[in-house]
mmCIF file of C-alpha atoms and ligand atoms in Angstrom:
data_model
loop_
_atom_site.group_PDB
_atom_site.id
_atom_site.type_symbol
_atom_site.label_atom_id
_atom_site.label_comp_id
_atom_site.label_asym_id
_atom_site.label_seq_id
_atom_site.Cartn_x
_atom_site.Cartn_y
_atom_site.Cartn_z
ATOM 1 C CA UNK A 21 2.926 46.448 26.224
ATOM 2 C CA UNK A 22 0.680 43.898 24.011
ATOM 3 C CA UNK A 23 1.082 45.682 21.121
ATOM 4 C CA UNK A 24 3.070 47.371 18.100
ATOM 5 C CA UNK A 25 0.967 50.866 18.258
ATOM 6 C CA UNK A 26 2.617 54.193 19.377
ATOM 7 C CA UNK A 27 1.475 57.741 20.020
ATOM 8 C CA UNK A 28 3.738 58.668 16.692
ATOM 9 C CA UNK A 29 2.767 56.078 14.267
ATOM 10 C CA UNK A 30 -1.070 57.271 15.041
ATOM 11 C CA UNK A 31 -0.081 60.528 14.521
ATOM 12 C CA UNK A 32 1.460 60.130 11.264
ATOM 13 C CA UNK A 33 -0.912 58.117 9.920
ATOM 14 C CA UNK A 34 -3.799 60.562 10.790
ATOM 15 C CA UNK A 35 -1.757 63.523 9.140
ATOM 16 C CA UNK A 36 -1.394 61.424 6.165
ATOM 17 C CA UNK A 37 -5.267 61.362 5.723
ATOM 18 C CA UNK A 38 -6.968 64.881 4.594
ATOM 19 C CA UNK A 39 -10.423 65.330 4.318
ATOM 20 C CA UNK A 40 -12.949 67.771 4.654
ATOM 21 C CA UNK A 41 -17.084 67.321 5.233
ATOM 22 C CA UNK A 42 -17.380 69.665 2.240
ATOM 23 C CA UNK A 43 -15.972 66.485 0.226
ATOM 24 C CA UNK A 44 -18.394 64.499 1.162
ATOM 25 C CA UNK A 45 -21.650 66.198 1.502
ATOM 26 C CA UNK A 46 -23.443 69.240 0.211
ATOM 27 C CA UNK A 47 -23.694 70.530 -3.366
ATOM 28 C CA UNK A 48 -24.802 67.242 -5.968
ATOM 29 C CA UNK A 49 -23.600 64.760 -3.306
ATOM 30 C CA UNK A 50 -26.607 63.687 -1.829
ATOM 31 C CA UNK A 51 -28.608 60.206 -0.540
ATOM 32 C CA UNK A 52 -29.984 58.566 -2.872
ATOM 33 C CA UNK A 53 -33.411 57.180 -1.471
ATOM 34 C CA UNK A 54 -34.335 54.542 -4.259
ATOM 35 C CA UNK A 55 -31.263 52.675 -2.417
ATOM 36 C CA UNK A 56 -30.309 50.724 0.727
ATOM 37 C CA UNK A 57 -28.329 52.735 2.894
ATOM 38 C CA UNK A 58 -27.234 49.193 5.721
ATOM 39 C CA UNK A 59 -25.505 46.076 4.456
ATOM 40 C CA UNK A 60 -27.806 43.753 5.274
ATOM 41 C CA UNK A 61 -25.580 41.745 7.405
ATOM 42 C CA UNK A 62 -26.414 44.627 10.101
ATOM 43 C CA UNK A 63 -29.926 45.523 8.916
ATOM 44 C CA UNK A 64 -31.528 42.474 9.551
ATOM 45 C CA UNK A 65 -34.640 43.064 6.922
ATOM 46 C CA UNK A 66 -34.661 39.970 4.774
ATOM 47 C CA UNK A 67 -36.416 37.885 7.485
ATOM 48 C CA UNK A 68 -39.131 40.056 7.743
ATOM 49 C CA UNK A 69 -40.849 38.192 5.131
ATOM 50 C CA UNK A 70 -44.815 40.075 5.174
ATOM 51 C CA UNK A 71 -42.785 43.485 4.141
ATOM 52 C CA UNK A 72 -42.504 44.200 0.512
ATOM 53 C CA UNK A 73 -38.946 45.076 -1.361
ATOM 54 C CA UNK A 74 -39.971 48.505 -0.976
ATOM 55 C CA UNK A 75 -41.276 48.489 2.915
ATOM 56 C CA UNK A 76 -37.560 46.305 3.177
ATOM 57 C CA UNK A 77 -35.958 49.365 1.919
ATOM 58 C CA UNK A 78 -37.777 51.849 4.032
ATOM 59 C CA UNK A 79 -36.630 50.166 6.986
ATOM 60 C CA UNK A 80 -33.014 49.790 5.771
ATOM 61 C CA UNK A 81 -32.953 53.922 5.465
ATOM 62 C CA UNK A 82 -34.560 53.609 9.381
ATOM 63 C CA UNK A 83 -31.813 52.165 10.264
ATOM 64 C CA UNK A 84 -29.287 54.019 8.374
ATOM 65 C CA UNK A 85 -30.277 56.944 9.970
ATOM 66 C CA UNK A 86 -30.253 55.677 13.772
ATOM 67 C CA UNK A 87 -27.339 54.686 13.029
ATOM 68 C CA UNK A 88 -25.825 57.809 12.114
ATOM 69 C CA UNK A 89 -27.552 58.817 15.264
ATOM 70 C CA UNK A 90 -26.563 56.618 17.619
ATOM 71 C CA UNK A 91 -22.478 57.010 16.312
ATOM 72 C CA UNK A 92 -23.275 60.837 16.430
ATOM 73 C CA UNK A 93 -24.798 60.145 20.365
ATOM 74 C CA UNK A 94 -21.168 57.494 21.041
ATOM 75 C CA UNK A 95 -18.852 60.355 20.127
ATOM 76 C CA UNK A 96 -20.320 62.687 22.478
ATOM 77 C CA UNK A 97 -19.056 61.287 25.215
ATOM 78 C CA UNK A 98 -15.830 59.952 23.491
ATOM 79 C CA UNK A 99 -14.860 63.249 22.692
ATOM 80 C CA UNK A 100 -14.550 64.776 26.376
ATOM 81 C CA UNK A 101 -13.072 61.422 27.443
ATOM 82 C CA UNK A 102 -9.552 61.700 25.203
ATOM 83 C CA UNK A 103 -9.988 65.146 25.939
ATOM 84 C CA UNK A 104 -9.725 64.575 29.860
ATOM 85 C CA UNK A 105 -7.543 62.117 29.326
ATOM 86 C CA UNK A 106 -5.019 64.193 27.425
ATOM 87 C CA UNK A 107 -5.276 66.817 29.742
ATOM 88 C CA UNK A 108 -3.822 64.583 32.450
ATOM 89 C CA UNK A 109 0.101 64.356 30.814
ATOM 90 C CA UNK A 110 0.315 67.787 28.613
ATOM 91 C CA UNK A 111 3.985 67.304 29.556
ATOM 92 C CA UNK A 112 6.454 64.362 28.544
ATOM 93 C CA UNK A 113 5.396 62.666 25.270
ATOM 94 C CA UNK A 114 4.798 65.460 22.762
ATOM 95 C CA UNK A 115 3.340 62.630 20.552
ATOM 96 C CA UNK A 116 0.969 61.666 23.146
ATOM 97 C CA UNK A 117 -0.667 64.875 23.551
ATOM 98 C CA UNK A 118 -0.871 65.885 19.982
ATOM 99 C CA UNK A 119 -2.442 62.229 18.844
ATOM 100 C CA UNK A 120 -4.658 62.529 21.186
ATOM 101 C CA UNK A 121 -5.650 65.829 20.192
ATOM 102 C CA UNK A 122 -5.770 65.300 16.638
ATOM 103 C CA UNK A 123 -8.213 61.921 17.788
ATOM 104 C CA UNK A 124 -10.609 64.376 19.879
ATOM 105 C CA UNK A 125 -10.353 67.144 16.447
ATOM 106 C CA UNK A 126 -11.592 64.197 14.219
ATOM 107 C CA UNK A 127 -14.079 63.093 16.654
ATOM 108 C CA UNK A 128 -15.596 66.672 16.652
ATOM 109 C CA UNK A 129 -15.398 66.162 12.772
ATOM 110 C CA UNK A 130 -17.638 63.339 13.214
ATOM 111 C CA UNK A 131 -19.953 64.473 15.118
ATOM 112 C CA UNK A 132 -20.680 67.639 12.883
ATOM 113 C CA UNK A 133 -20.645 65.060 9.717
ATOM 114 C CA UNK A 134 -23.306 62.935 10.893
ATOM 115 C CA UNK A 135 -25.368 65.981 11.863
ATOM 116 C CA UNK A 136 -24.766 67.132 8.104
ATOM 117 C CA UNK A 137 -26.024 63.755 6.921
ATOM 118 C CA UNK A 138 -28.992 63.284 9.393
ATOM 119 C CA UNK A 139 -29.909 66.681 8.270
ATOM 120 C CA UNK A 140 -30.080 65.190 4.380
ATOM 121 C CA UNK A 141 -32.002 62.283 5.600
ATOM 122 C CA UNK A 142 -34.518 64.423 6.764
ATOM 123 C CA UNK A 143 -34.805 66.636 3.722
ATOM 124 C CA UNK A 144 -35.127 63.641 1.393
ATOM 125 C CA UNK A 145 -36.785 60.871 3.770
ATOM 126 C CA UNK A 146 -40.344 62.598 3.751
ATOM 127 C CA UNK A 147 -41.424 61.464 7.333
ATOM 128 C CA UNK A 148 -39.534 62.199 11.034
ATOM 129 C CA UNK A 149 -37.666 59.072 12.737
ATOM 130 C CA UNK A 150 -37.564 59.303 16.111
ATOM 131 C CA UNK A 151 -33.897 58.531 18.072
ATOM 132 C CA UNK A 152 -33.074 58.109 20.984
ATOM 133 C CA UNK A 153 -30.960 60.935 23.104
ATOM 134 C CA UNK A 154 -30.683 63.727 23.968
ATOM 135 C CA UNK A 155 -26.883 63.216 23.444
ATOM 136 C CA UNK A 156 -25.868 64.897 26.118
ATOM 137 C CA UNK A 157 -27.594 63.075 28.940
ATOM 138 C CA UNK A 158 -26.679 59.911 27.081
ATOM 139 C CA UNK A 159 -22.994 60.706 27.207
ATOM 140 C CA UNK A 160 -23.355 62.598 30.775
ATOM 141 C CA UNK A 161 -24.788 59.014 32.126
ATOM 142 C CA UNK A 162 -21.351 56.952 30.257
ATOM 143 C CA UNK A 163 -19.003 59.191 31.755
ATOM 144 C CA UNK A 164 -20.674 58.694 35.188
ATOM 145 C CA UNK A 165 -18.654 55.364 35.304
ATOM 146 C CA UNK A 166 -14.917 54.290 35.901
ATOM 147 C CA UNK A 167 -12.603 55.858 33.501
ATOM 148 C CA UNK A 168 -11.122 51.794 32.368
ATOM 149 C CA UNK A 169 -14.882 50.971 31.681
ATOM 150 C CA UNK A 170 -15.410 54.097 29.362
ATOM 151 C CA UNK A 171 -11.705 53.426 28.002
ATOM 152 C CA UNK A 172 -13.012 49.968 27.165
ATOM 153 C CA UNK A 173 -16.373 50.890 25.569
ATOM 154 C CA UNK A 174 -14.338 53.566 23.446
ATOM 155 C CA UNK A 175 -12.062 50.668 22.597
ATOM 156 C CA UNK A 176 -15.248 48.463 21.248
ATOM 157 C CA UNK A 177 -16.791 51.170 19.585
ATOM 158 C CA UNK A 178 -13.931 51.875 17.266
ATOM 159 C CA UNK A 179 -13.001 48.376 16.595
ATOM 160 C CA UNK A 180 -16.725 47.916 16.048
ATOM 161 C CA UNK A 181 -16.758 50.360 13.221
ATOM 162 C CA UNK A 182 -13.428 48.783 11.425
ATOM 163 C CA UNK A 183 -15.552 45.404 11.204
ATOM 164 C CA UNK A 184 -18.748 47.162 9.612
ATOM 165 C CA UNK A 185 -17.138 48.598 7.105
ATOM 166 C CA UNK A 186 -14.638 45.677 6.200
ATOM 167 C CA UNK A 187 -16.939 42.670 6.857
ATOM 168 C CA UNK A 188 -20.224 44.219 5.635
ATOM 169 C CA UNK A 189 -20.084 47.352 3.512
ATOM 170 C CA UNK A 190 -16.826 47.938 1.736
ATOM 171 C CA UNK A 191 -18.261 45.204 -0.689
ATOM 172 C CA UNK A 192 -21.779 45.883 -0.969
ATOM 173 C CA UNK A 193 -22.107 47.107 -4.369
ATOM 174 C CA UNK A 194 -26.236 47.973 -3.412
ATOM 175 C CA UNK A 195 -25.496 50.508 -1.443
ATOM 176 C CA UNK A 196 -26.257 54.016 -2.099
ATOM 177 C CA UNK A 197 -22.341 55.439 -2.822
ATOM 178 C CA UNK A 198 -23.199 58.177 -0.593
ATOM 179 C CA UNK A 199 -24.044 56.745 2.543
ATOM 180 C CA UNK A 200 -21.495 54.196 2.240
ATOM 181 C CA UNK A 201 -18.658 57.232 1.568
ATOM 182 C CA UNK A 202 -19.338 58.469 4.766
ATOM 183 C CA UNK A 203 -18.987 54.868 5.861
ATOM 184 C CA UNK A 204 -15.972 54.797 4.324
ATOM 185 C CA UNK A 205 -14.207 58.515 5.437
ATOM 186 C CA UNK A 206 -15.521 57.712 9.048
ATOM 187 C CA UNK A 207 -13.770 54.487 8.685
ATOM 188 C CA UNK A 208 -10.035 55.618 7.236
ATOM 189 C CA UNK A 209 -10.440 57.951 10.384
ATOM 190 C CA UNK A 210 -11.214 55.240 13.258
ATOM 191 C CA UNK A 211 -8.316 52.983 12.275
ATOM 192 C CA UNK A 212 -6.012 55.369 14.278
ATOM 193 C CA UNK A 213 -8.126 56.420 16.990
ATOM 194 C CA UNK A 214 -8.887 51.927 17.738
ATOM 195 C CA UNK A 215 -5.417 52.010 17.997
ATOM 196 C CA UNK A 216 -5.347 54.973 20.757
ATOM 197 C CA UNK A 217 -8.252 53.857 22.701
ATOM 198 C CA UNK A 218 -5.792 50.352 22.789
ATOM 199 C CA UNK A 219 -2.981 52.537 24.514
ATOM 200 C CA UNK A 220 -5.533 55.157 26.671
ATOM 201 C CA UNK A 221 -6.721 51.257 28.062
ATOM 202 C CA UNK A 222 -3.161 50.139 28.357
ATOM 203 C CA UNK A 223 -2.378 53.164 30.251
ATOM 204 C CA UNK A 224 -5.591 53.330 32.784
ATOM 205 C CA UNK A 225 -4.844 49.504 33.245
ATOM 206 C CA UNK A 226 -1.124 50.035 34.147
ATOM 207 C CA UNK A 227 -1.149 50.324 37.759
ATOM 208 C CA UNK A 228 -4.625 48.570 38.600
ATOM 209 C CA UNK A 229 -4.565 45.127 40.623
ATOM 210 C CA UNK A 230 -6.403 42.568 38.772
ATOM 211 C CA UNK A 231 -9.791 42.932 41.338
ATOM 212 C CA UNK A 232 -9.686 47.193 39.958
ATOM 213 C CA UNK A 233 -9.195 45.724 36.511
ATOM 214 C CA UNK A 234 -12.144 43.537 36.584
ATOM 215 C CA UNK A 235 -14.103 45.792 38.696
ATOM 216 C CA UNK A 236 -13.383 48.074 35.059
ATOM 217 C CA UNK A 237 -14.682 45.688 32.941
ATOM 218 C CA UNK A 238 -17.951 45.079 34.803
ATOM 219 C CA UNK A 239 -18.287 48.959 34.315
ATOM 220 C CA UNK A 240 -18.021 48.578 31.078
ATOM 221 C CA UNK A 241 -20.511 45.742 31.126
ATOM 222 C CA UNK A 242 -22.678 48.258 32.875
ATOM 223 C CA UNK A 243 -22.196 50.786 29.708
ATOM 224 C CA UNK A 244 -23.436 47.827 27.912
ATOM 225 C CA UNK A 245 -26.727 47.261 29.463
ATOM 226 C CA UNK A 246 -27.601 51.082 29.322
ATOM 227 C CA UNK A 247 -26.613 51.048 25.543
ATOM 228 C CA UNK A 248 -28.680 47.593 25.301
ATOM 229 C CA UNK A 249 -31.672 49.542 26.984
ATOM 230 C CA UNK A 250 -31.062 52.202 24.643
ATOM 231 C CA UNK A 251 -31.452 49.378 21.717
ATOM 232 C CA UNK A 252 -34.672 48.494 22.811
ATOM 233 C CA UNK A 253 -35.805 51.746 22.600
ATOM 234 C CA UNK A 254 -34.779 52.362 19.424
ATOM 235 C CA UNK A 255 -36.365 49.414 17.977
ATOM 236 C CA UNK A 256 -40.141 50.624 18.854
ATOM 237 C CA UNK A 257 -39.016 54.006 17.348
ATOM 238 C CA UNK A 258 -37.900 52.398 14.295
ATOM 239 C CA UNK A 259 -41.438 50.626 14.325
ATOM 240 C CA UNK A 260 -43.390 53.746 14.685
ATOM 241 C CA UNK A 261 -41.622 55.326 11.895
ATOM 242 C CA UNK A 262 -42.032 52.686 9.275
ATOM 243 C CA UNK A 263 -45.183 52.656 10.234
ATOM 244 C CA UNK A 264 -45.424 56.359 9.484
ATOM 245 C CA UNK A 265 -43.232 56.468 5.964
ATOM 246 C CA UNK A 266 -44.595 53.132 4.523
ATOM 247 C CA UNK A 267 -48.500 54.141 6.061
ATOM 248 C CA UNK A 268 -48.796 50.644 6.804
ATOM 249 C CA UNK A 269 -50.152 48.984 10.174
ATOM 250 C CA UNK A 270 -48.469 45.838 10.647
ATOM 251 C CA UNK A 271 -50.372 43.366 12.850
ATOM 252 C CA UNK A 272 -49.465 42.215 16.290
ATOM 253 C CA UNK A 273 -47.607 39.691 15.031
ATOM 254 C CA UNK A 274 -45.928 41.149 12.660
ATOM 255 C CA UNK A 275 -45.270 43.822 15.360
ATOM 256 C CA UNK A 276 -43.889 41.369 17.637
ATOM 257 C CA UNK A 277 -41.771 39.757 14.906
ATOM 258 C CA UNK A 278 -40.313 42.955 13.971
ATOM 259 C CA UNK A 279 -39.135 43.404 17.412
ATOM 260 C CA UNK A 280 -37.575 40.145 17.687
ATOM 261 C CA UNK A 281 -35.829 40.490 14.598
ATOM 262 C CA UNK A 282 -34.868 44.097 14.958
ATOM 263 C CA UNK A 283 -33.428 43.590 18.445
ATOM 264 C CA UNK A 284 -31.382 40.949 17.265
ATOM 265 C CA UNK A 285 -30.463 43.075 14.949
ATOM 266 C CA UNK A 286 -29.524 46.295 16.681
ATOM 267 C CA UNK A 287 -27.556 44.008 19.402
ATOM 268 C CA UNK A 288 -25.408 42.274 16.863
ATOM 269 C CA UNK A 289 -24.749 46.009 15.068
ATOM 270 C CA UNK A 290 -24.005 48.173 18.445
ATOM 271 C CA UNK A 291 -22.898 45.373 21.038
ATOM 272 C CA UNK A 292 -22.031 41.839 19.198
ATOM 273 C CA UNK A 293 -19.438 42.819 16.536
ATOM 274 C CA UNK A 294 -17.641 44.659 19.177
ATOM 275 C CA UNK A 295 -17.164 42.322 21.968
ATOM 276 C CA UNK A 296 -16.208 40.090 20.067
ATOM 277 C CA UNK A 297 -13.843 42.194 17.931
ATOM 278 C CA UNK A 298 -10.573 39.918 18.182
ATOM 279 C CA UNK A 299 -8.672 42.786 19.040
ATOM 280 C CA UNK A 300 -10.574 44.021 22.093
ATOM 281 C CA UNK A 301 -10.553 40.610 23.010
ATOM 282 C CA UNK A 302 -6.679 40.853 23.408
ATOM 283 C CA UNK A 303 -6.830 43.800 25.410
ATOM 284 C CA UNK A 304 -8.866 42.472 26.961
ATOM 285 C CA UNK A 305 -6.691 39.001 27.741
ATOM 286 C CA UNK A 306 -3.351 41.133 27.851
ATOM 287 C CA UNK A 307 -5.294 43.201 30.748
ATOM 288 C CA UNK A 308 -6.334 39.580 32.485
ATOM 289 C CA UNK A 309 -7.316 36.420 31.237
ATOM 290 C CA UNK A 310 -10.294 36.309 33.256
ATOM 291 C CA UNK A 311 -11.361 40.047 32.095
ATOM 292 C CA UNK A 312 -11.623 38.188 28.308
ATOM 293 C CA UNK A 313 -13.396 35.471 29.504
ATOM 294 C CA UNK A 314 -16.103 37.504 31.532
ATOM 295 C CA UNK A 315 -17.099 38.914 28.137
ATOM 296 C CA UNK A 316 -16.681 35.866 26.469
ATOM 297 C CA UNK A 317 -19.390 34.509 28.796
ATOM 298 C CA UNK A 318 -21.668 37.734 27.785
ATOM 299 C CA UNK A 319 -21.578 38.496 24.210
ATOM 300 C CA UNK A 320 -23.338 35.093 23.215
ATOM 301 C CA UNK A 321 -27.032 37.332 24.310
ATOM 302 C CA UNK A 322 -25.739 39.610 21.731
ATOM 303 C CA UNK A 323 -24.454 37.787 18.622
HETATM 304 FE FE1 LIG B 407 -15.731 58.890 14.813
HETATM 305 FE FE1 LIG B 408 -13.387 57.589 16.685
#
């Protein structure tokens, strides 16, 4: 095993950690609009240089809000996966079972959080931001694909998410405190459940040969593309609705400048500062060298 993580340590760290979404939302804790929601790091608006401070900020919210989204469309399908995968050993490791449980309870959590947020955002925003979805076709089309490459994708995700809020937004003192305690709540959650989606990979690896390992990893390559797909997408949603809550038309260069610099963007946020997350790079390595060095040869188009 390449690592110091176990079903019990998971578990007792999650049971150490109590909160509610009634502690971080409703009531007189709501988003404050006269503030960036992103770190800028991931929101890519300073080098838009023909939008004002204020169309800058508009477009930071955008993307605050997609990206509630697009975690909220992520744990859709991650929440079925433990699920399954739980259900496959109810017997043996009592610690297994109820981590894993506890990790597909918090996911649920999430998912119900972000909705609470999103629903904010739209009370207080003034205009509708289109996302991409529905959710459930977008996690129906994941979970089409071998178990090890949804294991992996799981595994990037939730590292992903520990290096946004450590590298980019714990911090940020611009933030709104709102949006960036739901950062932080989500965050103090995921720590465990990276650390399970190491041993659910571990454990799907175990008895593969390393052709069905790698044949895994270009599944989760796969994953990638249809998220990247998804990305571009987004980007000409987020253009239409700045468009719409700034009631400015940007020119066709500008257009086409904003969609350079948003992809960019949206591919370093969702795909870059995952695969190349050190830690799912030594899964990735402990599960075969050349498995790490196939997505070492990828994530360059995304960083
Ligand atoms: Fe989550
Ligand atoms: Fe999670």
């Amino acid at each position: 095993m390449l690592d110091r993580y176990t079903y019990q340590s998971a578990l007792a760290a999650s049971e150490a950690i109590h909160w509610r979404i009634e502690d971080i939302i409703g009531g007189d804790k709501r988003l404050d609009f006269t503030k960036p929601f992103m770190p800028e790091s991931l929101a890519h608006t300073e080098p838009l240089t023909f939008l004002t401070e204020d169309e800058k900020r508009i477009l930071n919210q955008i993307r605050g809000n997609a990206y509630l989204c697009i975690f909220g469309l992520v744990e859709e399908f991650i929440l079925p996966f433990v699920l399954d995968h739980a259900r496959q050993q109810l017997r043996g490791d009592d610690y297994r079972v109820r981590a894993l449980l506890q990790f597909a309870g918090e996911e649920a959590k999430h998912i119900q959080l972000f909705k609470r947020f999103r629903q904010d955002f739209e009370d207080g925003f003034g205009t509708k931001c289109e996302v991409i979805g529905p959710p459930e076709a977008i996690a129906a089309e994941i979970l089409k694909h071998d178990p090890l490459g949804v294991a992996i994708t799981t595994l990037h995700i939730e590292w992903m998410v520990q290096r946004h809020y450590i590298d980019s937004i714990k911090d940020d003192r611009e933030l709104d405190p709102q949006f960036k305690n739901l950062l932080k709540y989500h965050w103090v959650e995921e720590v465990q459940h990276a650390k399970l989606d190491t041993l659910m990979v571990e454990a799907l690896a175990a008895s593969r040969s390393e052709t069905e390992i790698l044949s895994g990893v270009e599944e989760y390559l796969e994953i990638g593309g249809f998220i990247d797909d998804g990305l571009q997408h987004q980007v000409e949603f987020d253009l239409q609705s700045f468009e719409e809550a700034s009631d400015r038309r940007l020119t066709q260069a500008e257009k086409e400048e904003f969609r350079r610099v948003q992809l960019r963007a949206n591919r370093w946020t969702y795909l870059g500062t995952g695969m190349t997350h050190e830690n799912v790079l030594n899964t990735l390595g402990w599960l075969s060298l050349k498995a790490r060095q196939r997505v070492e040869s990828v994530s360059p188009a995304f960083c």
